[in-house]
Amino acid sequence: MVKEIERAGIPVVHVCTVTPISMTVGANRIVPAVAIPHPLGNPSLSAAEEKQLRRKILTTALGALSTEVDGQTIFEVK
C-alpha cells in the first residue's frame, strides 16, 4: 500500500520495528521504531522520558515526509 500511495504523489513514512520488512514491501521513507509490542514507546522509561522518545520518533517521521528521496532511505531517530 505504501508504494501505491507514493505513486499517487503523496509522501509516506513507514514507522516500523523491523526495517527489513519495510525494505521488502518497498517503502521509500523508513523510520525505525522501538520494539514490536511498543513501537512508539518504551514502558520501562519514566513518563517524561517516554514522551521525549515519542517526540523524537515523530519529529524524525515528519522530517522524513518533507525530505526528497531517491529510493529507499532509513531515517535514524536521534
Short mmCIF file of C-alpha atoms in Angstrom, two decimals:
data_model
loop_
_atom_site.label_atom_id
_atom_site.label_comp_id
_atom_site.label_asym_id
_atom_site.label_seq_id
_atom_site.Cartn_x
_atom_site.Cartn_y
_atom_site.Cartn_z
CA MET A 1 0.00 0.00 0.00
CA VAL A 2 2.90 2.37 0.76
CA LYS A 3 4.16 2.18 -2.82
CA GLU A 4 0.73 2.91 -4.28
CA ILE A 5 0.23 5.99 -2.11
CA GLU A 6 3.68 7.24 -3.14
CA ARG A 7 2.80 6.67 -6.82
CA ALA A 8 -0.19 8.96 -6.32
CA GLY A 9 2.25 11.70 -5.32
CA ILE A 10 1.63 11.61 -1.59
CA PRO A 11 4.76 11.14 0.53
CA VAL A 12 4.53 8.33 3.09
CA VAL A 13 6.67 7.45 6.08
CA HIS A 14 6.68 3.87 7.28
CA VAL A 15 7.42 3.76 11.03
CA CYS A 16 8.29 0.16 11.81
CA THR A 17 10.13 -2.07 14.21
CA VAL A 18 11.57 -4.43 11.60
CA THR A 19 13.14 -2.29 8.88
CA PRO A 20 13.99 -5.22 6.55
CA ILE A 21 10.25 -5.83 6.15
CA SER A 22 9.77 -2.19 5.14
CA MET A 23 12.55 -2.58 2.62
CA THR A 24 10.87 -5.71 1.24
CA VAL A 25 7.48 -4.02 0.79
CA GLY A 26 9.15 -1.09 -0.95
CA ALA A 27 8.71 1.79 1.48
CA ASN A 28 10.83 4.80 0.47
CA ARG A 29 10.93 6.64 3.81
CA ILE A 30 11.52 4.35 6.77
CA VAL A 31 11.78 5.36 10.43
CA PRO A 32 12.79 2.64 12.90
CA ALA A 33 10.50 2.18 15.90
CA VAL A 34 11.35 0.88 19.37
CA ALA A 35 10.02 -2.69 19.68
CA ILE A 36 7.23 -4.85 18.30
CA PRO A 37 4.95 -4.69 21.36
CA HIS A 38 5.63 -0.95 21.85
CA PRO A 39 6.59 0.64 18.50
CA LEU A 40 6.24 4.26 19.64
CA GLY A 41 7.24 3.98 23.26
CA ASN A 42 9.11 2.14 25.96
CA PRO A 43 7.15 1.31 29.12
CA SER A 44 10.35 0.85 31.12
CA LEU A 45 11.07 4.59 30.80
CA SER A 46 9.59 7.27 33.02
CA ALA A 47 6.61 9.15 31.60
CA ALA A 48 8.78 12.17 30.77
CA GLU A 49 11.46 10.05 29.07
CA GLU A 50 8.87 8.13 27.07
CA LYS A 51 7.25 11.38 25.92
CA GLN A 52 10.68 12.61 24.77
CA LEU A 53 11.28 9.33 22.90
CA ARG A 54 7.90 9.53 21.15
CA ARG A 55 8.55 13.13 20.21
CA LYS A 56 11.92 12.17 18.66
CA ILE A 57 10.34 9.38 16.58
CA LEU A 58 7.50 11.59 15.36
CA THR A 59 9.82 14.54 14.66
CA THR A 60 12.01 12.22 12.60
CA ALA A 61 8.96 10.95 10.70
CA LEU A 62 7.73 14.48 9.99
CA GLY A 63 11.20 15.45 8.77
CA ALA A 64 11.23 12.40 6.51
CA LEU A 65 7.93 13.49 4.96
CA SER A 66 9.47 16.75 3.80
CA THR A 67 12.67 15.16 2.52
CA GLU A 68 13.05 14.26 -1.14
CA VAL A 69 14.38 10.72 -1.50
CA ASP A 70 15.63 8.74 -4.44
CA GLY A 71 14.86 5.18 -3.44
CA GLN A 72 14.62 3.58 -0.04
CA THR A 73 16.01 5.63 2.83
CA ILE A 74 16.15 4.80 6.55
CA PHE A 75 15.97 7.90 8.76
CA GLU A 76 17.67 7.26 12.08
CA VAL A 77 15.99 8.62 15.22
CA LYS A 78 18.45 10.84 17.08
#
